[in-house]
mmCIF file of C-alpha atoms in Angstrom:
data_model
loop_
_atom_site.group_PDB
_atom_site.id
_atom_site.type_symbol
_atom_site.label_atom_id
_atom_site.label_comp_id
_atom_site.label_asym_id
_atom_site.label_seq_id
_atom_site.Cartn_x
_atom_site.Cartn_y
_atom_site.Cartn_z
ATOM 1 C CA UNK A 191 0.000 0.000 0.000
ATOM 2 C CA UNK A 192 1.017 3.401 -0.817
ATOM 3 C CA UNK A 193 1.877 6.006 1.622
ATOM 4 C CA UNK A 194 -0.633 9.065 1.220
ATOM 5 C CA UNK A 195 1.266 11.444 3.141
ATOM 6 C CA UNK A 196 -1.330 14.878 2.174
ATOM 7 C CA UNK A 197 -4.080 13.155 3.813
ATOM 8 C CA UNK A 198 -2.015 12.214 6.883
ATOM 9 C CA UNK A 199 -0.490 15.755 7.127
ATOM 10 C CA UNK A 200 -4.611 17.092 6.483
ATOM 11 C CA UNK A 201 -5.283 14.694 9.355
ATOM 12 C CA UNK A 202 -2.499 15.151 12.121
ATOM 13 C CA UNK A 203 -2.684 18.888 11.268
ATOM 14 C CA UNK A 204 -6.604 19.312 12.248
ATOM 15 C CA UNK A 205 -6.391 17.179 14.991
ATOM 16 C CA UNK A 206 -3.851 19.041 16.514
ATOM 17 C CA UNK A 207 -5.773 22.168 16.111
ATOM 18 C CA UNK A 208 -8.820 20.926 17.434
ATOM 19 C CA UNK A 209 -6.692 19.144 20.585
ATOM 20 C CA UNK A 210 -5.077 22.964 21.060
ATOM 21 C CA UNK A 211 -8.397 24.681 20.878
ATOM 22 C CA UNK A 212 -9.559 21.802 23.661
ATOM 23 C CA UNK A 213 -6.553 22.825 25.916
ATOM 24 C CA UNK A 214 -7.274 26.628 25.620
ATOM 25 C CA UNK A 215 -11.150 26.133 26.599
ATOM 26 C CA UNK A 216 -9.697 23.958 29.898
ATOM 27 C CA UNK A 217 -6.992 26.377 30.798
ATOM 28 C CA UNK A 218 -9.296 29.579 30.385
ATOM 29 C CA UNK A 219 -11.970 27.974 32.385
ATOM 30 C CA UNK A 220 -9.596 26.831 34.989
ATOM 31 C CA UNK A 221 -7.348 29.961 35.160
ATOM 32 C CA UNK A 222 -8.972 33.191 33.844
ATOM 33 C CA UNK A 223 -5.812 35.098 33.637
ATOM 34 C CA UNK A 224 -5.721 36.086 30.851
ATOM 35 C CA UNK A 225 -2.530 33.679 29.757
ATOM 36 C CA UNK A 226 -4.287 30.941 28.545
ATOM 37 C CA UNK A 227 -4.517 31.911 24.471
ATOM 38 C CA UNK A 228 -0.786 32.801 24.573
ATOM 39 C CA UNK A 229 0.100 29.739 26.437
ATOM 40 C CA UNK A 230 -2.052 27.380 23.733
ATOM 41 C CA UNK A 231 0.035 29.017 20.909
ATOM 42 C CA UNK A 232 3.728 28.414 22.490
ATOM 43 C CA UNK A 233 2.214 25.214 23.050
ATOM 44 C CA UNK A 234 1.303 24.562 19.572
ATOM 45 C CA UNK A 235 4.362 26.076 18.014
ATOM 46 C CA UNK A 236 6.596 24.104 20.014
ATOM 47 C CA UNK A 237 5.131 20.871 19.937
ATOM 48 C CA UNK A 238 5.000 20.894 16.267
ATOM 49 C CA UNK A 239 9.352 21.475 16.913
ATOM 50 C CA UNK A 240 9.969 19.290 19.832
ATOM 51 C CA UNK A 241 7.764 16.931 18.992
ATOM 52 C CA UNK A 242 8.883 16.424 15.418
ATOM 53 C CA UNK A 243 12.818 16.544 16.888
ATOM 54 C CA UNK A 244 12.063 14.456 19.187
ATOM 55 C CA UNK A 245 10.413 11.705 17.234
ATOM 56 C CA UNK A 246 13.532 11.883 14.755
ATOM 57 C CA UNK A 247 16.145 12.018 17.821
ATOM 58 C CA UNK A 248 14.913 8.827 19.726
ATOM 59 C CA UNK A 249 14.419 6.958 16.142
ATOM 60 C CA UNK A 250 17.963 7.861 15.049
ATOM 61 C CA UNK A 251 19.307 7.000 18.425
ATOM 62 C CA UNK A 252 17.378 3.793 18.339
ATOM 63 C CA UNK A 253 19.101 3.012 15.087
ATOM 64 C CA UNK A 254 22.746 3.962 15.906
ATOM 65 C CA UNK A 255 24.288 1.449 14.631
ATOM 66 C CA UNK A 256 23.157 1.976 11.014
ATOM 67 C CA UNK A 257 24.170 5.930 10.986
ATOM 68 C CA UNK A 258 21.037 7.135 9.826
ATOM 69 C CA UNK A 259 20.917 10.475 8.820
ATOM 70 C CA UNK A 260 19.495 12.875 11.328
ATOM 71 C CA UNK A 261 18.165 15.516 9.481
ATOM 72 C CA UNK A 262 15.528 14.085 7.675
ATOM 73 C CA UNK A 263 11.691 13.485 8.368
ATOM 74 C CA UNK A 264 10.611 10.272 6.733
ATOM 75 C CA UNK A 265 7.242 9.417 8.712
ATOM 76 C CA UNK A 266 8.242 5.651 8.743
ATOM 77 C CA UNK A 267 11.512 6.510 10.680
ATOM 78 C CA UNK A 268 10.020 8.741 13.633
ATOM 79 C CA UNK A 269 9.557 7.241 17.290
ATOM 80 C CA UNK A 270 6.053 7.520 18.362
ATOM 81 C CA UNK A 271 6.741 7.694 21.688
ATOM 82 C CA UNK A 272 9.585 10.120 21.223
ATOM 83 C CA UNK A 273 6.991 12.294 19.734
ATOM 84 C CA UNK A 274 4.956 12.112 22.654
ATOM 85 C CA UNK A 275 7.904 12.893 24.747
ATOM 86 C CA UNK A 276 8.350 15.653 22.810
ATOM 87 C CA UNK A 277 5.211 17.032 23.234
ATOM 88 C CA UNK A 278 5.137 16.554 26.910
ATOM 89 C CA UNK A 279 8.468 19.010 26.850
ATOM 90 C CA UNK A 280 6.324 21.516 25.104
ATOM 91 C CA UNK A 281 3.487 21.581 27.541
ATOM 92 C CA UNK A 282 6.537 22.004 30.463
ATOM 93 C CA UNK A 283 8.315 24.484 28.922
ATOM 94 C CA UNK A 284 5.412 26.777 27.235
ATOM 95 C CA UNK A 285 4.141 26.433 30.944
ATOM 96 C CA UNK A 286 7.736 27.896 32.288
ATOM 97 C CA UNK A 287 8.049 30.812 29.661
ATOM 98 C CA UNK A 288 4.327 31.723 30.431
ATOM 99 C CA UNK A 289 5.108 31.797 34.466
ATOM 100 C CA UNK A 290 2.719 28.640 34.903
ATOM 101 C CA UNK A 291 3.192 25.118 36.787
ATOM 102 C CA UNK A 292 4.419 22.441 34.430
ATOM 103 C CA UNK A 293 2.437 19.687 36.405
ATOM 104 C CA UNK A 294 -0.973 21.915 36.613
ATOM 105 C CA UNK A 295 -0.384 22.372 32.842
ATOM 106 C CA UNK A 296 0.136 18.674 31.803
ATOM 107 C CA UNK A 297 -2.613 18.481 34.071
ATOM 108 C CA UNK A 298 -4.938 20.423 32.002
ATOM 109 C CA UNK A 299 -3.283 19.775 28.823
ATOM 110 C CA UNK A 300 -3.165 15.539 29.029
ATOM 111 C CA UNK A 301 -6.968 14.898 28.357
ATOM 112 C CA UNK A 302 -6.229 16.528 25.033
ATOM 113 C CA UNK A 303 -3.096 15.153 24.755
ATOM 114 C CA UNK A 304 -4.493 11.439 25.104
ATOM 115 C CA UNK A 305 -6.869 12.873 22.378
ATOM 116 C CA UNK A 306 -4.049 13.955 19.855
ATOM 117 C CA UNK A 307 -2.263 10.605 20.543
ATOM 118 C CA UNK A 308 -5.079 8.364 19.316
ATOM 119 C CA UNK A 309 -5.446 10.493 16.203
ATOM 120 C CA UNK A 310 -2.026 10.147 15.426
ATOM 121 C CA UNK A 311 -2.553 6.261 15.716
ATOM 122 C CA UNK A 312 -5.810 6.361 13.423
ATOM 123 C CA UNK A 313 -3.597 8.709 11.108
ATOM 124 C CA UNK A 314 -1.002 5.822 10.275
ATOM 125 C CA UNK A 315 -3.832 4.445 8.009
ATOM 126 C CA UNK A 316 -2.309 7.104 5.432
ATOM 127 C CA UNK A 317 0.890 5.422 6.196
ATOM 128 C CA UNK A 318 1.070 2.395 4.168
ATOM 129 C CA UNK A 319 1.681 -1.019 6.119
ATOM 130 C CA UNK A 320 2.910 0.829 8.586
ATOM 131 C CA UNK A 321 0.059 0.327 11.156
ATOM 132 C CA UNK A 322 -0.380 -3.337 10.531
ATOM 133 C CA UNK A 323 -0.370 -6.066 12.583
ATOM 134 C CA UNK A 324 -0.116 -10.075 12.321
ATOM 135 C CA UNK A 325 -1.352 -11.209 9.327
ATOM 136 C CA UNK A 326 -4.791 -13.456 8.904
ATOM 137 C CA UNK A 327 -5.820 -16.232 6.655
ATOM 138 C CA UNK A 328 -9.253 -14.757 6.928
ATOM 139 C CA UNK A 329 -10.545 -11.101 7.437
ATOM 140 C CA UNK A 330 -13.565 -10.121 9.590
ATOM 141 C CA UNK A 331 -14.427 -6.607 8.972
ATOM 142 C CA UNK A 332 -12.506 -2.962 9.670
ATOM 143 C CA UNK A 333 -11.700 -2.322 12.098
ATOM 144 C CA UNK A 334 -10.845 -5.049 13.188
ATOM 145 C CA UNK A 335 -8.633 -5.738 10.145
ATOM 146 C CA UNK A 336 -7.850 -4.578 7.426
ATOM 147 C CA UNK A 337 -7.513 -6.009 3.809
ATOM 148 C CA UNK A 338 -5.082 -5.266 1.119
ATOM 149 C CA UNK A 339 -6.703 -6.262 -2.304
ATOM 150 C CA UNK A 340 -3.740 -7.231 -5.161
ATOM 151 C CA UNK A 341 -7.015 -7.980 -8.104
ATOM 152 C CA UNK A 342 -9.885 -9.537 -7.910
ATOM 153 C CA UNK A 343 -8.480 -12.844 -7.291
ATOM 154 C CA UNK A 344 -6.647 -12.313 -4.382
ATOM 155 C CA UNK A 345 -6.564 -10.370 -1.132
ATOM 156 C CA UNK A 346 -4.451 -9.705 2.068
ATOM 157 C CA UNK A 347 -5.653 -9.577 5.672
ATOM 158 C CA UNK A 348 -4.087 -7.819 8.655
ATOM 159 C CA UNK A 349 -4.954 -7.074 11.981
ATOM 160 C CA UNK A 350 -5.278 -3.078 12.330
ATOM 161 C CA UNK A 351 -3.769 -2.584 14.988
ATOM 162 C CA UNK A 352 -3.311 1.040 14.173
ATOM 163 C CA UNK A 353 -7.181 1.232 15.100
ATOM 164 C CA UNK A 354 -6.447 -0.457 18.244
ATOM 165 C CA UNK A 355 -4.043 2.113 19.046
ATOM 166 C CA UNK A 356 -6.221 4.674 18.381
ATOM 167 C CA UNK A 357 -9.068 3.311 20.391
ATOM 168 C CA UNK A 358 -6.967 2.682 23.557
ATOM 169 C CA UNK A 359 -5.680 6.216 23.218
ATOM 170 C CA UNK A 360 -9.437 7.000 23.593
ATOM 171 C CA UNK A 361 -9.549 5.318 26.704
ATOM 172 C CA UNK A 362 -6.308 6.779 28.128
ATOM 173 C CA UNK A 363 -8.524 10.057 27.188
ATOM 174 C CA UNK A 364 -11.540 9.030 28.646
ATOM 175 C CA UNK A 365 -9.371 7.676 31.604
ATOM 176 C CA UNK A 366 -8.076 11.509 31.951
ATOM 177 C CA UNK A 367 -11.693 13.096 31.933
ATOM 178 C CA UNK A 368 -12.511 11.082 35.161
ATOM 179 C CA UNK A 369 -9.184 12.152 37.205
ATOM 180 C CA UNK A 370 -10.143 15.979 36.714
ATOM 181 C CA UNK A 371 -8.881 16.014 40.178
ATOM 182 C CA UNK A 372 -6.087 13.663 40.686
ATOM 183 C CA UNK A 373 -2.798 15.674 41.309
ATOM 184 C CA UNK A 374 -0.670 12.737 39.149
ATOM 185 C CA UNK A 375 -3.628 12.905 36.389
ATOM 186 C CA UNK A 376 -0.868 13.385 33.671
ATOM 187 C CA UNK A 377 1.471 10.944 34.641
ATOM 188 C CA UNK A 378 -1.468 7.776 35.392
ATOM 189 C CA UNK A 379 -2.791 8.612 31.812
ATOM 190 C CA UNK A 380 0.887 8.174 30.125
ATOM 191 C CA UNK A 381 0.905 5.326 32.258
ATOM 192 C CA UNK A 382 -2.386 4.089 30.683
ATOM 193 C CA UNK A 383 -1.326 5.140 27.271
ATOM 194 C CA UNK A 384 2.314 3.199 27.505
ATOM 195 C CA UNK A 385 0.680 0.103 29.075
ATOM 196 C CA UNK A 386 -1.284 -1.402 26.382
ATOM 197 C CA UNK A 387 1.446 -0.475 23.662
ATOM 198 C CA UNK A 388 3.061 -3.583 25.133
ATOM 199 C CA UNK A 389 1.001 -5.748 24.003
ATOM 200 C CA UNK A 390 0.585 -3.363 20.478
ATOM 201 C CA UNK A 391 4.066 -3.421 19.725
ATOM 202 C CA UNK A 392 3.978 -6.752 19.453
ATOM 203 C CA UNK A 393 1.248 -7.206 17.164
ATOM 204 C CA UNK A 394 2.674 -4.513 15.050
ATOM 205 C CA UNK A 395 4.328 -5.986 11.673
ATOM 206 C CA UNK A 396 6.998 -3.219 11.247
ATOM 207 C CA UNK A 397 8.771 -1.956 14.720
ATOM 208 C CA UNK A 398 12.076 -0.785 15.953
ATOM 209 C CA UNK A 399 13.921 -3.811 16.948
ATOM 210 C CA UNK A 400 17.183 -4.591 18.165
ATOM 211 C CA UNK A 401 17.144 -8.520 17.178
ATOM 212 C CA UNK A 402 14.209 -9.432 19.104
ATOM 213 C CA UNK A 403 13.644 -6.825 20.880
ATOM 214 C CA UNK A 404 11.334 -4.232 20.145
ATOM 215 C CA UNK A 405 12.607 -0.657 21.051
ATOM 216 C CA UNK A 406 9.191 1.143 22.183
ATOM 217 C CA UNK A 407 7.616 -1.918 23.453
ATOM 218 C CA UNK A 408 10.692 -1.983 26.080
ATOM 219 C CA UNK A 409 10.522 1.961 26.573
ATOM 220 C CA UNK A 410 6.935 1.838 27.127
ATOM 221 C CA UNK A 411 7.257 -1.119 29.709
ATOM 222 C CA UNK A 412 10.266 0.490 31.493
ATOM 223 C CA UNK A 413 8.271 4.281 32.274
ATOM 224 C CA UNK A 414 5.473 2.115 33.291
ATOM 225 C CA UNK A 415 7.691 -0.175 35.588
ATOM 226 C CA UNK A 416 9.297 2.983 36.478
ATOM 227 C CA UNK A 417 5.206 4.635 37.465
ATOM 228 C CA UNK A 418 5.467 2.039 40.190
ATOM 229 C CA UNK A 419 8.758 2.231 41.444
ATOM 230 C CA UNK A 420 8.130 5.651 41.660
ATOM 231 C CA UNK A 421 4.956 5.095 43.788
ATOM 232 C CA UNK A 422 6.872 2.914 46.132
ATOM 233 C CA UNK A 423 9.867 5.322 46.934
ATOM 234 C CA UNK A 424 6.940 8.084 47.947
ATOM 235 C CA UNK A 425 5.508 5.537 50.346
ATOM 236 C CA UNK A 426 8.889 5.049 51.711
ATOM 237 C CA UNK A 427 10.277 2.737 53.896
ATOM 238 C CA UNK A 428 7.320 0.196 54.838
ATOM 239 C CA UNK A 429 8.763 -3.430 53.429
ATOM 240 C CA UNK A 430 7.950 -5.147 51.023
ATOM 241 C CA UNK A 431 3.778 -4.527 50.681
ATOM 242 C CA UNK A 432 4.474 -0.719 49.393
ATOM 243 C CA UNK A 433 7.203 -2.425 46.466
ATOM 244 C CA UNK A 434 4.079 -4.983 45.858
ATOM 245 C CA UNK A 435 3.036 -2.996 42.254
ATOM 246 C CA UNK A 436 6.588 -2.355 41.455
ATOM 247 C CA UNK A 437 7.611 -6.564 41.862
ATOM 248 C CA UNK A 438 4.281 -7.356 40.190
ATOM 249 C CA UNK A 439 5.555 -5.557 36.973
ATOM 250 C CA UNK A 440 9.133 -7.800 37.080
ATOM 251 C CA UNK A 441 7.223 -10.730 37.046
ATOM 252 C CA UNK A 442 4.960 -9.369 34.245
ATOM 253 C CA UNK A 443 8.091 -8.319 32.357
ATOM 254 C CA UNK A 444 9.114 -11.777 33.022
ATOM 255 C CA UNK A 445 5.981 -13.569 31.594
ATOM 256 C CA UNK A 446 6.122 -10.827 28.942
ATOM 257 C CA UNK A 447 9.694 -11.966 27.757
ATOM 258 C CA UNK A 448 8.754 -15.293 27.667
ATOM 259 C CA UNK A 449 5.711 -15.097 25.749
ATOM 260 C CA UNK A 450 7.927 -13.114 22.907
ATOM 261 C CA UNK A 451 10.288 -16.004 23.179
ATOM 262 C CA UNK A 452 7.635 -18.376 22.509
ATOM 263 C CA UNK A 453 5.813 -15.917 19.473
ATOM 264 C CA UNK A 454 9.385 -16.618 18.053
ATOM 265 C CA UNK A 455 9.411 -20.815 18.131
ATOM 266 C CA UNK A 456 11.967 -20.764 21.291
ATOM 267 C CA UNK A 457 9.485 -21.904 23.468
ATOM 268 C CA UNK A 458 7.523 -25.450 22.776
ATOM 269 C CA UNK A 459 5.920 -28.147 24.347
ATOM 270 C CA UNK A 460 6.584 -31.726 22.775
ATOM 271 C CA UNK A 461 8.005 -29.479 20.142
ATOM 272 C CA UNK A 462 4.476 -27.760 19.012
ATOM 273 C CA UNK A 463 4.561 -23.986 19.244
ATOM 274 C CA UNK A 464 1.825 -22.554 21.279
ATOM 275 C CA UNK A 465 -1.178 -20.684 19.873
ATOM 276 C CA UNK A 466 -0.833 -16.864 19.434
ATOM 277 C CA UNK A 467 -3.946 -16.356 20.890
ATOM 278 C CA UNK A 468 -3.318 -18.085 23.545
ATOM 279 C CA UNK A 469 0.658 -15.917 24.097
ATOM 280 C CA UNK A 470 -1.663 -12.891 23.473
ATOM 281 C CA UNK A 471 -3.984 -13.561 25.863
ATOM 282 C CA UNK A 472 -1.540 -14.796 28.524
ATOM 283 C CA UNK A 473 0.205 -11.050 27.348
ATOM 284 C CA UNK A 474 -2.874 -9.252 27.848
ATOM 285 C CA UNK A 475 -3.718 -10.678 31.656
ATOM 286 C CA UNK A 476 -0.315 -9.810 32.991
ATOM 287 C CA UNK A 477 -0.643 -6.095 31.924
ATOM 288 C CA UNK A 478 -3.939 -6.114 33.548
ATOM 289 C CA UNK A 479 -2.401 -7.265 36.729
ATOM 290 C CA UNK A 480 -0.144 -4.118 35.963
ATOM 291 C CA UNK A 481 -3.235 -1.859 35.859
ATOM 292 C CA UNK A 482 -4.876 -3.098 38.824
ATOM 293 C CA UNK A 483 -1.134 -2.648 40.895
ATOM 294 C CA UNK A 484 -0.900 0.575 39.423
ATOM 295 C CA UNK A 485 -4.502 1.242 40.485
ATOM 296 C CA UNK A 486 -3.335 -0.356 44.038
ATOM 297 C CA UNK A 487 -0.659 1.812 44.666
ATOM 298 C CA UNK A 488 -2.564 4.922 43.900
ATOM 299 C CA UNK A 489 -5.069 4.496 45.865
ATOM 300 C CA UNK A 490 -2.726 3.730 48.813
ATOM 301 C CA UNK A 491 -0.572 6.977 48.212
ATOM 302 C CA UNK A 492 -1.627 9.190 50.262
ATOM 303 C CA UNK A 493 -0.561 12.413 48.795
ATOM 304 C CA UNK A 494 -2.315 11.476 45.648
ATOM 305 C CA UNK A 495 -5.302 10.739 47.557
ATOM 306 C CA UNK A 496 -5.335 13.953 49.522
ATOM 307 C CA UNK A 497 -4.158 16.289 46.949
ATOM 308 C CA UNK A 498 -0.993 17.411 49.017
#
């Protein structure tokens, strides 16, 4: 499939107006002085930059060892997540030049950020094969998959996993809107937005990988290992029930690592590789037991709780 890069520019372009104009709405309504259009502009202009760099930076850096060029911008060799890293800069340091908190700002800004995010995803539909999963014998219907049609004779199927993507991003949003209130709002919906990319990046067809390793699936697993850590050191020293979330996500890395191994015919029993479904699903339980340690630990922190 070709790569129709006018409609995907059309398409990132207007959601990222539309997840701007979101932003400046919240901000006004939350802080009515008078900073709030100025703010959404810096915002805008430098998200575009860092978020662009960014995506180019962490792809290059991903793929030292092949001395890609860094100056260049072809949309099948950016990082996702280093995009999103680079927006999250943006939002911190508009925030800074504009005299405002970086964490009230995120704060405000992530519900629309979650938004953006899950447009990009639906956007790499414009981007060839890029957002393509495992491929099918059979097709069901989009968007659940999606079919590439070589004549009337004979057609492709593919999970779309870009649509996936897109609709978990919706939930990270959706996630956001209910935590109006939660002091760590912008740093449980990355959380919620890294967490399921696990499992994505491993659908996913064409990835960063260093031999078997996929590059963002490990990022996205180590911030969200790192979310827990994190909310262990605040408790601090109270044995080993406050590290409980943080050890649940090395044994889910662990199950995680195996169930790669065995996707890749190095794990068998009586010498018969084991369904994908079946890996998936095994996949797909241990990040839930993630999200319910994550949800654990929150509730248990009690400067999250209270708002201190």
């Amino acid at each position: 499939m070709e790569v129709r890069l006018v409609p995907y520019l059309i398409f990132t372009g207007c959601s990222a107006a539309a997840c701007i104009l979101w932003f400046f709405l919240a901000d006004r309504q939350r802080r009515p002085d008078g900073k709030s259009l100025s703010l959404s502009l810096l915002i805008l202009l430098l998200g575009v930059l860092s978020g662009a760099a960014c995506a180019r930076l962490v792809w290059v850096l991903f793929r030292i060892m092949m001395r890609p060029p860094l100056f260049a911008l072809p949309v099948e060799e950016l990082s996702y997540y280093g995009g999103v890293a680079g927006v999250i800069l943006a939002v911190a340091a508009a925030a800074r030049v504009c005299g405002r908190g970086p964490r009230e700002t995120l704060n405000t800004f992530v519900p629309a950020g979650a938004f953006l995010a899950a447009m990009f995803r639906f956007a790499e539909g414009f981007l060839g094969t890029l957002g393509f999963g495992t491929y099918l014998e059979e097709g069901i219907f989009f968007p659940v998959t999606v079919e590439i049609v070589w004549d009337e004779y004979f057609s492709e199927y593919y999970i779309a996993v870009f649509m996936l993507e897109g609709f978990l991003g919706l939930a990270a949003m959706v996630f956001a809107l209910l935590r109006a209130k939660d002091r760590n709002r912008w740093i449980r919906t990355l959380f919620y937005l890294c967490l399921p990319q696990v499992l994505c990046e491993s659908l996913r067809i064409q990835s960063i990988r260093w031999l078997f390793i996929r590059a963002e699936q490990l990022v996205c697993f180590l911030l969200c290992e790192g979310v827990l850590v994190w909310y262990a050191l605040r408790r601090g020293p109270r044995g080993l029930r406050s590290w409980f979330p943080a050890l649940t996500g090395l044994l889910v890395c662990g199950l995680v690592i195996a169930v790669e191994f065995a996707l890749d015919g190095k794990i068998t029993v009586g010498g018969q590789g084991l369904s994908p479904w079946l890996l998936y699903a095994l996949m797909a339980a241990g990040l839930c037991a993630m999200a319910a340690a994550e949800h654990c630990a929150h509730g248990t922190d009690s400067r999250a709780v209270s708002g201190r």
